Amino acid sequence: MTSQFLSELARMLGSAVLTGDAVSDKHRTDMSLSGTELPLAVIRPRTTEEVSAALRVCHAHGIGVVPQGGLTGLAGGANPGADQVVISFELMRGIEEIDKASATMTVKAGTPLEVAQQAAAGAGLFLGLDLGARGSYQIGGNLATNAGGIRVIRYGMAREQVLGLEAVLADGTVVSSMNKMLKNNAGYDLKHLFIGSEGTLGIITRAVLRLHPPPGNINTALCALSSYEDVVKLLRDAQATIGNIAAFEALWRDYHVYSSSALKFRFFENPYPFWVIIESANDMETFLGGALESGLITDCIIATSEIQARDMWSVREGHAIDALPNLINFDVSLPIAGIGAFAEACTNALKTRWPAAHVFCFGHIGDSNLHVSVSTHFGAAEDMHDVDDIVYGTLRPFNGSISAEHGIGVMKRPYLAQSRSPAELALMRTLKRALDPKGILNPGKVI
Ligand SMILES: Cc1cc2nc3c(=O)[nH]c(=O)nc-3n(C[C@H](O)[C@H](O)[C@H](O)COP(=O)(O)OP(=O)(O)OC[C@H]3O[C@@H](n4cnc5c(N)ncnc54)[C@H](O)[C@@H]3O)c2cc1C
């Protein structure tokens, strides 16, 4: 049965199909490092037609298909099972067109985000999507997860950067909606079925991305504050006074101290309770001077060079914490006013259970998104599960979401019902059944 499937796949797709020893270890897992199994085969298509052919064969045989982009996901969404095949987009890359009049870019799904950003810049335009490890993600993966990142406050989530999309359905049908218009209300906007559905409703092959005028020279400042309430006031005052805020990232003290010490950066003498990186193409000096005078901020540096701005961002990106044992990264969202109280309650609950635990809070506060990174040092499976229970249990009364931007994948699936009502979950299942009746698209993920 399996050998018949594999030989049919090879007959249809030839050298695009890898099996046996040719399947490399990297296909086991995304960056959550939670996947363990090698797939039956890896298919590396170069065209939409090849993706369609692969799905037709898998559909006929009822074989599960797991799309893989840059494998940077943090929710286990791209992890395959041993009886499934992977469709990897590593060879399906490139910019097909930049239309300056429409301010759009047409890209293939496997194009790395950084390549798309550079192509937009080369045409005198700007792509409003940016995340930490921009060289590794693919546009297809970014859209399948509806990625967020550091520019959401200015340009919106990945969803907002898409005008047109092409996707292949479970049975191989190609749905090409490569629209370039900002306005198009001709019936349902089908692209939104596929954006953010983590490869469970269709496989994204190409997209038309919306481009923007370049933002101009960006100014970067690092501010110190004494309370979360002041962080929120700074956000709202900055939006009202400076306008055009390009980034607003907050770091809680413990995270800032750990990350800046690891990098040997010392911006201020005092370990202030809160730190904010704020960016705008507009002049920030007068506003920040006023905020210092009124006591809203307690200290402030405006970067005088690109290197200094980069150093500030390195502290925010905080790769030093990645080396901590059994690190679990949470990605929650909740109404902005409640984030400070949630962070405090969550830290207290975790430290009560594990007094030596590291609990780091930081995030895209302007987008209501908080990251909580926890290292308990123990690493027993039940501890990891208890960490989930404590964090999500603390989140419940705040009416937050268990996933702001990383998606559900497999890791957050047991908690999905906390963030979605029974009616929402039922409609998700109806959509899944309608689009993928055999359940072959990324089985076991999301719903
Ligand atoms: C250092 C670091 C920083 C990060 N920062 C952010 C951040 O700021 N904001 C944020 O939102 N995320 C962030 N992430 C998470 C992750 O990088 C994003 O979710 C990213 O969009 C995933 O892209 P990818 O190409 O690596 O996809 P993968 O990890 O390969 O796949 C992700 C999901 O999309 C599916 N998929 C992939 N390609 C396709 C396709 N063509 N069609 C259909 N489904 C597909 C997969 O099956 C899987 O479910 C970060 C990750 C790391 C490691």
Short mmCIF file of C-alpha atoms and ligand atoms in Angstrom, two decimals:
data_model
loop_
_atom_site.label_atom_id
_atom_site.label_comp_id
_atom_site.label_asym_id
_atom_site.label_seq_id
_atom_site.Cartn_x
_atom_site.Cartn_y
_atom_site.Cartn_z
CA MET A 1 0.00 0.00 0.00
CA THR A 2 2.71 2.49 1.08
CA SER A 3 5.07 1.34 -1.66
CA GLN A 4 2.31 1.76 -4.25
CA PHE A 5 1.70 5.29 -2.97
CA LEU A 6 5.41 6.17 -3.06
CA SER A 7 5.91 4.81 -6.57
CA GLU A 8 2.88 6.76 -7.84
CA LEU A 9 4.28 9.89 -6.19
CA ALA A 10 7.66 9.29 -7.84
CA ARG A 11 6.02 8.66 -11.21
CA MET A 12 4.10 11.95 -10.99
CA LEU A 13 6.86 14.10 -9.49
CA GLY A 14 10.17 12.40 -10.29
CA SER A 15 13.21 13.89 -8.55
CA ALA A 16 11.03 16.28 -6.54
CA VAL A 17 10.32 13.32 -4.22
CA LEU A 18 12.89 12.32 -1.57
CA THR A 19 12.58 9.08 0.40
CA GLY A 20 14.73 6.90 2.69
CA ASP A 21 18.21 8.23 3.47
CA ALA A 22 17.61 11.24 1.21
CA VAL A 23 15.18 12.66 3.81
CA SER A 24 17.25 14.88 6.08
CA ASP A 25 16.82 15.13 9.84
CA LYS A 26 15.78 18.78 9.70
CA HIS A 27 12.32 17.70 8.50
CA ARG A 28 11.49 16.17 11.90
CA THR A 29 10.68 19.40 13.71
CA ASP A 30 10.23 23.14 13.70
CA MET A 31 11.92 25.46 16.23
CA SER A 32 9.71 24.18 19.04
CA LEU A 33 11.98 21.09 18.83
CA SER A 34 8.90 19.02 19.72
CA GLY A 35 8.84 16.83 16.58
CA THR A 36 10.62 13.48 16.56
CA GLU A 37 9.47 11.52 13.50
CA LEU A 38 10.80 11.45 9.97
CA PRO A 39 8.09 11.59 7.29
CA LEU A 40 7.50 8.85 4.68
CA ALA A 41 8.73 11.23 1.99
CA VAL A 42 9.63 14.86 1.38
CA ILE A 43 8.26 16.48 -1.77
CA ARG A 44 10.07 19.59 -2.97
CA PRO A 45 7.89 21.15 -5.68
CA ARG A 46 8.98 24.08 -7.85
CA THR A 47 5.55 24.97 -9.25
CA THR A 48 1.90 25.16 -8.22
CA GLU A 49 1.17 22.35 -10.69
CA GLU A 50 3.58 20.08 -8.82
CA VAL A 51 1.93 20.93 -5.47
CA SER A 52 -1.43 20.13 -7.06
CA ALA A 53 -0.17 16.80 -8.45
CA ALA A 54 1.28 15.85 -5.04
CA LEU A 55 -2.01 16.58 -3.30
CA ARG A 56 -4.02 14.62 -5.88
CA VAL A 57 -1.92 11.50 -5.17
CA CYS A 58 -2.01 11.98 -1.37
CA HIS A 59 -5.76 12.60 -1.47
CA ALA A 60 -6.39 9.45 -3.52
CA HIS A 61 -4.41 7.39 -0.99
CA GLY A 62 -5.63 9.24 2.13
CA ILE A 63 -2.06 10.14 3.16
CA GLY A 64 -1.52 13.11 5.50
CA VAL A 65 0.40 16.10 4.10
CA VAL A 66 2.43 18.49 6.25
CA PRO A 67 3.56 21.76 4.66
CA GLN A 68 6.98 22.99 5.77
CA GLY A 69 8.30 26.51 5.25
CA GLY A 70 11.38 27.81 7.03
CA LEU A 71 10.68 25.55 10.06
CA THR A 72 10.96 28.47 12.47
CA GLY A 73 7.46 27.94 13.91
CA LEU A 74 7.21 27.65 17.69
CA ALA A 75 4.01 25.60 17.99
CA GLY A 76 4.97 22.30 16.33
CA GLY A 77 2.70 23.08 13.36
CA ALA A 78 5.17 21.80 10.76
CA ASN A 79 6.10 18.56 12.57
CA PRO A 80 5.26 15.46 10.50
CA GLY A 81 4.17 11.97 11.57
CA ALA A 82 5.98 8.87 10.32
CA ASP A 83 3.01 7.93 8.09
CA GLN A 84 2.74 11.39 6.50
CA VAL A 85 4.54 13.27 3.74
CA VAL A 86 6.09 16.71 3.91
CA ILE A 87 5.72 19.31 1.18
CA SER A 88 8.77 21.52 1.59
CA PHE A 89 8.83 24.90 -0.16
CA GLU A 90 12.59 25.32 -0.15
CA LEU A 91 12.86 25.17 -3.97
CA MET A 92 9.69 27.13 -4.75
CA ARG A 93 11.06 30.60 -4.22
CA GLY A 94 11.45 33.91 -5.99
CA ILE A 95 9.77 37.21 -6.74
CA GLU A 96 7.59 36.95 -9.84
CA GLU A 97 6.77 40.64 -10.21
CA ILE A 98 6.91 44.01 -8.52
CA ASP A 99 4.13 46.26 -9.83
CA LYS A 100 5.14 49.77 -8.83
CA ALA A 101 1.89 51.37 -9.99
CA SER A 102 -0.20 49.02 -7.86
CA ALA A 103 2.49 48.90 -5.14
CA THR A 104 2.33 45.11 -5.05
CA MET A 105 4.77 42.22 -5.11
CA THR A 106 3.91 38.76 -6.42
CA VAL A 107 5.93 36.07 -4.64
CA LYS A 108 6.22 32.30 -4.49
CA ALA A 109 5.47 30.69 -1.12
CA GLY A 110 9.05 29.56 -0.40
CA THR A 111 10.58 33.03 -0.76
CA PRO A 112 12.44 34.01 2.43
CA LEU A 113 10.96 37.10 4.09
CA GLU A 114 14.30 38.90 3.93
CA VAL A 115 14.53 38.37 0.15
CA ALA A 116 11.05 39.87 -0.27
CA GLN A 117 11.97 42.82 1.99
CA GLN A 118 15.13 43.51 -0.02
CA ALA A 119 13.31 43.27 -3.34
CA ALA A 120 10.69 45.77 -2.13
CA ALA A 121 13.45 48.15 -0.98
CA GLY A 122 15.23 47.75 -4.33
CA ALA A 123 12.06 48.98 -6.04
CA GLY A 124 11.83 52.00 -3.70
CA LEU A 125 8.98 50.46 -1.71
CA PHE A 126 8.57 48.82 1.71
CA LEU A 127 7.11 45.53 2.94
CA GLY A 128 5.35 46.10 6.25
CA LEU A 129 6.18 42.66 7.70
CA ASP A 130 9.23 42.11 9.92
CA LEU A 131 10.15 39.44 12.47
CA GLY A 132 13.33 38.57 14.37
CA ALA A 133 14.97 35.86 12.24
CA ARG A 134 13.96 37.31 8.89
CA GLY A 135 16.46 35.28 6.82
CA SER A 136 14.83 31.96 7.72
CA TYR A 137 11.06 32.41 7.48
CA GLN A 138 9.25 31.91 4.23
CA ILE A 139 6.37 34.05 3.02
CA GLY A 140 4.15 30.91 2.85
CA GLY A 141 4.92 30.10 6.50
CA ASN A 142 4.41 33.72 7.53
CA LEU A 143 0.98 33.78 5.89
CA ALA A 144 -0.02 30.29 7.10
CA THR A 145 0.65 31.47 10.67
CA ASN A 146 -0.60 35.04 10.10
CA ALA A 147 2.69 36.17 11.63
CA GLY A 148 2.93 39.33 13.66
CA GLY A 149 6.30 40.77 14.63
CA ILE A 150 7.64 44.20 15.36
CA ARG A 151 5.80 46.29 12.72
CA VAL A 152 2.22 45.27 13.53
CA ILE A 153 1.52 48.50 15.39
CA ARG A 154 2.16 50.41 12.13
CA TYR A 155 1.17 48.01 9.31
CA GLY A 156 -0.95 45.26 10.90
CA MET A 157 -0.48 41.47 10.95
CA ALA A 158 0.69 39.41 7.94
CA ARG A 159 -2.98 39.15 6.90
CA GLU A 160 -3.07 42.90 6.28
CA GLN A 161 -0.13 42.67 3.85
CA VAL A 162 -1.95 40.31 1.48
CA LEU A 163 -4.06 41.39 -1.48
CA GLY A 164 -4.11 38.11 -3.39
CA LEU A 165 -3.40 34.47 -2.70
CA GLU A 166 -3.12 31.17 -4.49
CA ALA A 167 -3.77 27.97 -2.58
CA VAL A 168 -4.14 24.29 -3.41
CA LEU A 169 -7.00 22.39 -1.80
CA ALA A 170 -6.79 18.91 -0.29
CA ASP A 171 -7.90 17.23 -3.55
CA GLY A 172 -5.39 19.19 -5.66
CA THR A 173 -7.78 21.91 -6.90
CA VAL A 174 -5.90 25.19 -7.43
CA VAL A 175 -7.76 28.27 -6.15
CA SER A 176 -6.00 31.26 -7.65
CA SER A 177 -7.16 34.62 -6.28
CA MET A 178 -4.15 36.71 -7.28
CA ASN A 179 -6.01 39.98 -6.76
CA LYS A 180 -4.01 43.24 -6.83
CA MET A 181 -6.81 45.62 -5.80
CA LEU A 182 -7.18 47.08 -2.32
CA LYS A 183 -10.94 47.02 -2.79
CA ASN A 184 -12.67 43.87 -3.97
CA ASN A 185 -15.94 42.92 -2.35
CA ALA A 186 -17.02 40.39 -4.99
CA GLY A 187 -18.31 37.71 -2.67
CA TYR A 188 -16.36 35.96 0.10
CA ASP A 189 -12.73 36.99 0.56
CA LEU A 190 -11.40 33.44 0.28
CA LYS A 191 -7.77 34.24 1.01
CA HIS A 192 -8.61 34.65 4.69
CA LEU A 193 -9.56 30.96 4.88
CA PHE A 194 -5.94 30.06 4.25
CA ILE A 195 -4.11 32.89 6.07
CA GLY A 196 -3.59 31.85 9.68
CA SER A 197 -4.98 28.32 9.21
CA GLU A 198 -1.52 26.72 9.57
CA GLY A 199 -1.82 24.52 6.49
CA THR A 200 -4.99 22.78 7.68
CA LEU A 201 -7.40 24.15 5.05
CA GLY A 202 -5.17 24.51 1.97
CA ILE A 203 -1.57 24.90 0.91
CA ILE A 204 -0.40 28.38 -0.02
CA THR A 205 1.64 28.50 -3.23
CA ARG A 206 1.83 32.19 -4.23
CA ALA A 207 0.75 35.58 -2.89
CA VAL A 208 0.30 39.18 -3.94
CA LEU A 209 1.69 41.35 -1.14
CA ARG A 210 0.81 44.96 -0.57
CA LEU A 211 3.78 47.38 -0.46
CA HIS A 212 4.08 50.78 1.20
CA PRO A 213 6.10 53.96 0.70
CA PRO A 214 9.46 53.67 2.51
CA PRO A 215 9.16 54.88 6.11
CA GLY A 216 12.19 57.22 5.88
CA ASN A 217 14.83 57.45 8.58
CA ILE A 218 13.66 55.68 11.70
CA ASN A 219 14.59 57.08 15.12
CA THR A 220 15.00 54.61 17.97
CA ALA A 221 14.77 55.41 21.69
CA LEU A 222 15.08 53.33 24.83
CA CYS A 223 13.07 54.60 27.80
CA ALA A 224 12.98 53.48 31.44
CA LEU A 225 9.71 53.64 33.37
CA SER A 226 8.57 52.83 36.87
CA SER A 227 5.17 51.20 36.31
CA TYR A 228 3.14 49.34 33.70
CA GLU A 229 0.51 52.10 33.85
CA ASP A 230 3.23 54.53 32.72
CA VAL A 231 4.13 52.19 29.83
CA VAL A 232 0.52 52.37 28.59
CA LYS A 233 0.38 56.15 29.05
CA LEU A 234 3.65 56.52 27.11
CA LEU A 235 2.16 54.46 24.27
CA ARG A 236 -1.00 56.52 24.04
CA ASP A 237 0.77 59.89 24.47
CA ALA A 238 3.36 58.94 21.84
CA GLN A 239 0.64 57.92 19.37
CA ALA A 240 -1.21 61.19 19.97
CA THR A 241 1.87 63.45 19.92
CA ILE A 242 4.57 61.91 17.70
CA GLY A 243 2.24 59.86 15.50
CA ASN A 244 3.50 57.28 13.04
CA ILE A 245 4.84 54.92 15.74
CA ALA A 246 6.79 52.16 13.94
CA ALA A 247 7.49 49.94 16.97
CA PHE A 248 6.65 49.92 20.68
CA GLU A 249 8.19 47.04 22.60
CA ALA A 250 8.20 46.66 26.39
CA LEU A 251 10.65 44.66 28.50
CA TRP A 252 10.08 43.79 32.15
CA ARG A 253 13.07 44.27 34.48
CA ASP A 254 14.21 40.65 34.86
CA TYR A 255 14.27 40.12 31.11
CA HIS A 256 16.12 43.36 30.47
CA VAL A 257 18.70 42.66 33.18
CA TYR A 258 19.33 39.08 31.99
CA SER A 259 19.51 39.90 28.29
CA SER A 260 21.60 43.09 28.58
CA SER A 261 24.04 41.47 31.05
CA ALA A 262 24.53 38.51 28.70
CA LEU A 263 25.31 40.95 25.89
CA LYS A 264 27.40 43.15 28.24
CA PHE A 265 25.34 46.24 27.37
CA ARG A 266 24.68 48.74 30.12
CA PHE A 267 22.39 51.49 28.93
CA PHE A 268 21.50 52.90 32.37
CA GLU A 269 22.92 52.44 35.87
CA ASN A 270 19.59 51.48 37.50
CA PRO A 271 17.68 48.24 36.87
CA TYR A 272 14.38 50.08 36.26
CA PRO A 273 11.14 48.04 36.45
CA PHE A 274 10.12 48.65 32.80
CA TRP A 275 11.90 49.43 29.55
CA VAL A 276 10.40 50.48 26.26
CA ILE A 277 11.90 50.61 22.79
CA ILE A 278 10.02 53.10 20.71
CA GLU A 279 10.56 53.86 17.02
CA SER A 280 9.18 56.50 14.71
CA ALA A 281 10.18 58.25 11.50
CA ASN A 282 9.12 61.49 13.19
CA ASP A 283 11.22 63.51 15.62
CA MET A 284 10.87 62.14 19.16
CA GLU A 285 13.19 64.49 21.04
CA THR A 286 10.69 67.13 22.16
CA PHE A 287 8.11 64.54 23.16
CA LEU A 288 10.58 62.45 25.15
CA GLY A 289 12.07 65.57 26.78
CA GLY A 290 8.57 66.49 27.98
CA ALA A 291 7.96 62.93 29.21
CA LEU A 292 11.19 63.08 31.23
CA GLU A 293 10.25 66.44 32.73
CA SER A 294 6.78 65.27 33.73
CA GLY A 295 8.23 62.09 35.27
CA LEU A 296 6.35 59.77 32.90
CA ILE A 297 9.71 58.27 31.97
CA THR A 298 12.62 58.09 34.39
CA ASP A 299 15.46 57.84 31.88
CA CYS A 300 15.90 57.83 28.13
CA ILE A 301 18.46 57.41 25.34
CA ILE A 302 17.80 58.27 21.72
CA ALA A 303 20.11 56.14 19.56
CA THR A 304 22.72 58.24 17.80
CA SER A 305 23.84 55.53 15.41
CA GLU A 306 22.47 52.47 13.68
CA ILE A 307 24.81 50.36 15.82
CA GLN A 308 23.35 51.74 19.04
CA ALA A 309 19.81 51.14 17.78
CA ARG A 310 20.84 47.59 16.82
CA ASP A 311 22.22 47.04 20.35
CA MET A 312 18.88 48.09 21.84
CA TRP A 313 17.10 45.60 19.59
CA SER A 314 19.58 42.84 20.46
CA VAL A 315 18.53 43.17 24.10
CA ARG A 316 14.88 42.94 23.04
CA GLU A 317 15.50 39.90 20.82
CA GLY A 318 17.18 38.32 23.84
CA HIS A 319 18.74 35.27 22.22
CA ALA A 320 20.74 34.74 25.44
CA ILE A 321 17.69 33.19 27.08
CA ASP A 322 17.46 30.50 24.39
CA ALA A 323 20.27 28.63 26.15
CA LEU A 324 18.29 28.28 29.40
CA PRO A 325 17.22 24.71 30.19
CA ASN A 326 13.71 23.60 29.22
CA LEU A 327 12.69 27.04 28.06
CA ILE A 328 8.97 27.33 27.27
CA ASN A 329 7.87 30.36 25.24
CA PHE A 330 4.33 31.65 25.64
CA ASP A 331 2.72 34.04 23.24
CA VAL A 332 -0.51 35.37 24.73
CA SER A 333 -2.65 38.39 24.04
CA LEU A 334 -5.03 40.22 26.33
CA PRO A 335 -6.55 43.67 26.59
CA ILE A 336 -3.65 46.15 26.97
CA ALA A 337 -4.82 47.52 30.32
CA GLY A 338 -4.61 44.05 31.91
CA ILE A 339 -1.14 43.02 30.70
CA GLY A 340 0.74 44.41 33.73
CA ALA A 341 -1.51 42.64 36.25
CA PHE A 342 -1.40 39.40 34.25
CA ALA A 343 2.43 39.46 34.04
CA GLU A 344 2.65 39.98 37.79
CA ALA A 345 0.08 37.27 38.64
CA CYS A 346 1.70 34.81 36.25
CA THR A 347 5.23 35.45 37.56
CA ASN A 348 4.05 35.09 41.17
CA ALA A 349 2.20 31.84 40.45
CA LEU A 350 5.19 30.31 38.65
CA LYS A 351 7.70 31.44 41.28
CA THR A 352 5.51 30.11 44.08
CA ARG A 353 5.67 26.67 42.46
CA TRP A 354 9.33 26.89 41.30
CA PRO A 355 11.15 29.58 43.35
CA ALA A 356 14.32 29.26 41.23
CA ALA A 357 12.51 29.52 37.89
CA HIS A 358 13.38 32.23 35.39
CA VAL A 359 10.22 34.03 34.27
CA PHE A 360 10.75 36.67 31.59
CA CYS A 361 8.05 39.01 30.29
CA PHE A 362 8.38 41.18 27.18
CA GLY A 363 6.45 41.88 24.06
CA HIS A 364 4.61 43.89 21.48
CA ILE A 365 2.56 45.84 24.00
CA GLY A 366 1.00 48.14 21.41
CA ASP A 367 -0.56 45.04 19.82
CA SER A 368 -1.81 43.59 23.16
CA ASN A 369 0.78 40.79 22.83
CA LEU A 370 2.91 39.56 25.73
CA HIS A 371 5.62 36.91 25.48
CA VAL A 372 6.36 34.99 28.67
CA SER A 373 9.45 32.76 28.64
CA VAL A 374 9.80 30.28 31.47
CA SER A 375 12.72 28.06 32.45
CA THR A 376 12.04 25.82 35.46
CA HIS A 377 15.40 23.95 35.29
CA PHE A 378 13.71 20.64 36.13
CA GLY A 379 12.49 19.47 32.78
CA ALA A 380 10.22 16.63 33.83
CA ALA A 381 7.36 16.31 31.36
CA GLU A 382 4.77 16.90 34.08
CA ASP A 383 6.54 20.13 35.05
CA MET A 384 6.33 21.37 31.47
CA HIS A 385 2.62 20.54 31.44
CA ASP A 386 2.14 22.26 34.82
CA VAL A 387 3.80 25.40 33.46
CA ASP A 388 1.22 25.45 30.63
CA ASP A 389 -1.60 24.95 33.13
CA ILE A 390 -0.40 27.76 35.39
CA VAL A 391 0.15 30.28 32.58
CA TYR A 392 -3.11 29.55 30.75
CA GLY A 393 -5.02 29.21 34.02
CA THR A 394 -3.81 32.66 35.08
CA LEU A 395 -4.80 34.03 31.67
CA ARG A 396 -8.40 32.75 31.83
CA PRO A 397 -9.95 35.52 33.98
CA PHE A 398 -8.22 38.16 31.83
CA ASN A 399 -10.17 36.99 28.74
CA GLY A 400 -6.98 36.66 26.76
CA SER A 401 -5.94 34.49 23.83
CA ILE A 402 -3.53 31.57 24.22
CA SER A 403 -1.91 32.54 20.91
CA ALA A 404 -1.29 36.10 19.79
CA GLU A 405 0.88 35.32 16.78
CA HIS A 406 2.66 31.93 16.86
CA GLY A 407 -0.45 29.84 16.17
CA ILE A 408 -1.83 26.67 17.74
CA GLY A 409 0.08 23.91 15.94
CA VAL A 410 0.07 20.79 18.13
CA MET A 411 1.43 22.32 21.31
CA LYS A 412 -1.48 24.63 22.15
CA ARG A 413 -4.23 22.41 20.76
CA PRO A 414 -5.30 21.09 24.19
CA TYR A 415 -5.98 24.68 25.29
CA LEU A 416 -7.76 26.01 22.18
CA ALA A 417 -11.20 25.74 23.82
CA GLN A 418 -10.07 28.25 26.43
CA SER A 419 -9.81 30.97 23.78
CA ARG A 420 -12.68 29.99 21.46
CA SER A 421 -16.34 29.42 22.22
CA PRO A 422 -18.11 26.10 21.44
CA ALA A 423 -19.85 27.81 18.50
CA GLU A 424 -16.52 29.07 17.11
CA LEU A 425 -14.95 25.62 17.46
CA ALA A 426 -17.95 23.98 15.78
CA LEU A 427 -17.69 26.36 12.82
CA MET A 428 -13.94 25.67 12.54
CA ARG A 429 -14.71 21.92 12.36
CA THR A 430 -17.42 22.54 9.75
CA LEU A 431 -14.94 24.49 7.61
CA LYS A 432 -12.28 21.81 8.05
CA ARG A 433 -14.70 19.05 7.01
CA ALA A 434 -15.94 21.04 4.00
CA LEU A 435 -12.46 21.81 2.69
CA ASP A 436 -10.68 18.65 3.73
CA PRO A 437 -13.23 15.83 4.18
CA LYS A 438 -10.54 13.15 4.35
CA GLY A 439 -8.56 15.11 6.95
CA ILE A 440 -5.25 14.86 5.05
CA LEU A 441 -4.10 18.50 5.45
CA ASN A 442 -1.72 18.87 8.38
CA PRO A 443 -3.53 16.25 10.49
CA GLY A 444 -3.67 16.78 14.25
CA LYS A 445 -2.90 20.50 14.06
CA VAL A 446 -5.04 23.43 15.25
CA ILE A 447 -8.52 21.85 15.55
C1 LIG B 1 13.75 33.73 16.74
C2 LIG B 1 12.29 33.67 16.35
C3 LIG B 1 11.53 34.82 16.40
C4 LIG B 1 10.17 34.78 16.06
N1 LIG B 1 9.46 35.93 16.10
C5 LIG B 1 8.18 35.92 15.73
C6 LIG B 1 7.41 37.12 15.75
O1 LIG B 1 7.90 38.17 16.14
N2 LIG B 1 6.14 37.06 15.34
C7 LIG B 1 5.56 35.88 14.90
O2 LIG B 1 4.39 35.91 14.52
N3 LIG B 1 6.25 34.74 14.89
C8 LIG B 1 7.53 34.71 15.30
N4 LIG B 1 8.23 33.55 15.30
C9 LIG B 1 7.52 32.29 14.95
C10 LIG B 1 7.70 31.84 13.46
O3 LIG B 1 8.90 32.22 12.99
C11 LIG B 1 6.60 32.34 12.58
O4 LIG B 1 5.45 31.64 12.96
C12 LIG B 1 6.84 32.17 11.05
O5 LIG B 1 5.82 32.88 10.39
C13 LIG B 1 6.88 30.75 10.56
O6 LIG B 1 7.38 30.75 9.23
P1 LIG B 1 8.12 29.47 8.62
O7 LIG B 1 8.32 29.70 7.15
O8 LIG B 1 9.32 29.13 9.38
O9 LIG B 1 6.98 28.35 8.79
P2 LIG B 1 7.08 26.85 9.38
O10 LIG B 1 7.60 26.86 10.76
O11 LIG B 1 7.78 25.98 8.41
O12 LIG B 1 5.53 26.47 9.38
C14 LIG B 1 4.63 27.14 10.21
C15 LIG B 1 3.20 26.63 9.96
O13 LIG B 1 2.79 27.02 8.64
C16 LIG B 1 2.52 25.86 7.83
N5 LIG B 1 3.03 26.19 6.50
C17 LIG B 1 4.29 26.49 6.13
N6 LIG B 1 4.35 26.80 4.82
C18 LIG B 1 3.07 26.69 4.36
C19 LIG B 1 2.45 26.88 3.08
N7 LIG B 1 3.15 27.25 1.99
N8 LIG B 1 1.12 26.67 2.97
C20 LIG B 1 0.37 26.30 4.05
N9 LIG B 1 0.91 26.09 5.27
C21 LIG B 1 2.23 26.30 5.41
C22 LIG B 1 3.22 24.70 8.52
O14 LIG B 1 2.60 23.47 8.26
C23 LIG B 1 3.09 25.11 9.98
O15 LIG B 1 1.81 24.77 10.46
C24 LIG B 1 9.58 33.55 15.66
C25 LIG B 1 10.36 32.40 15.61
C26 LIG B 1 11.69 32.44 15.95
C27 LIG B 1 12.48 31.18 15.89
#
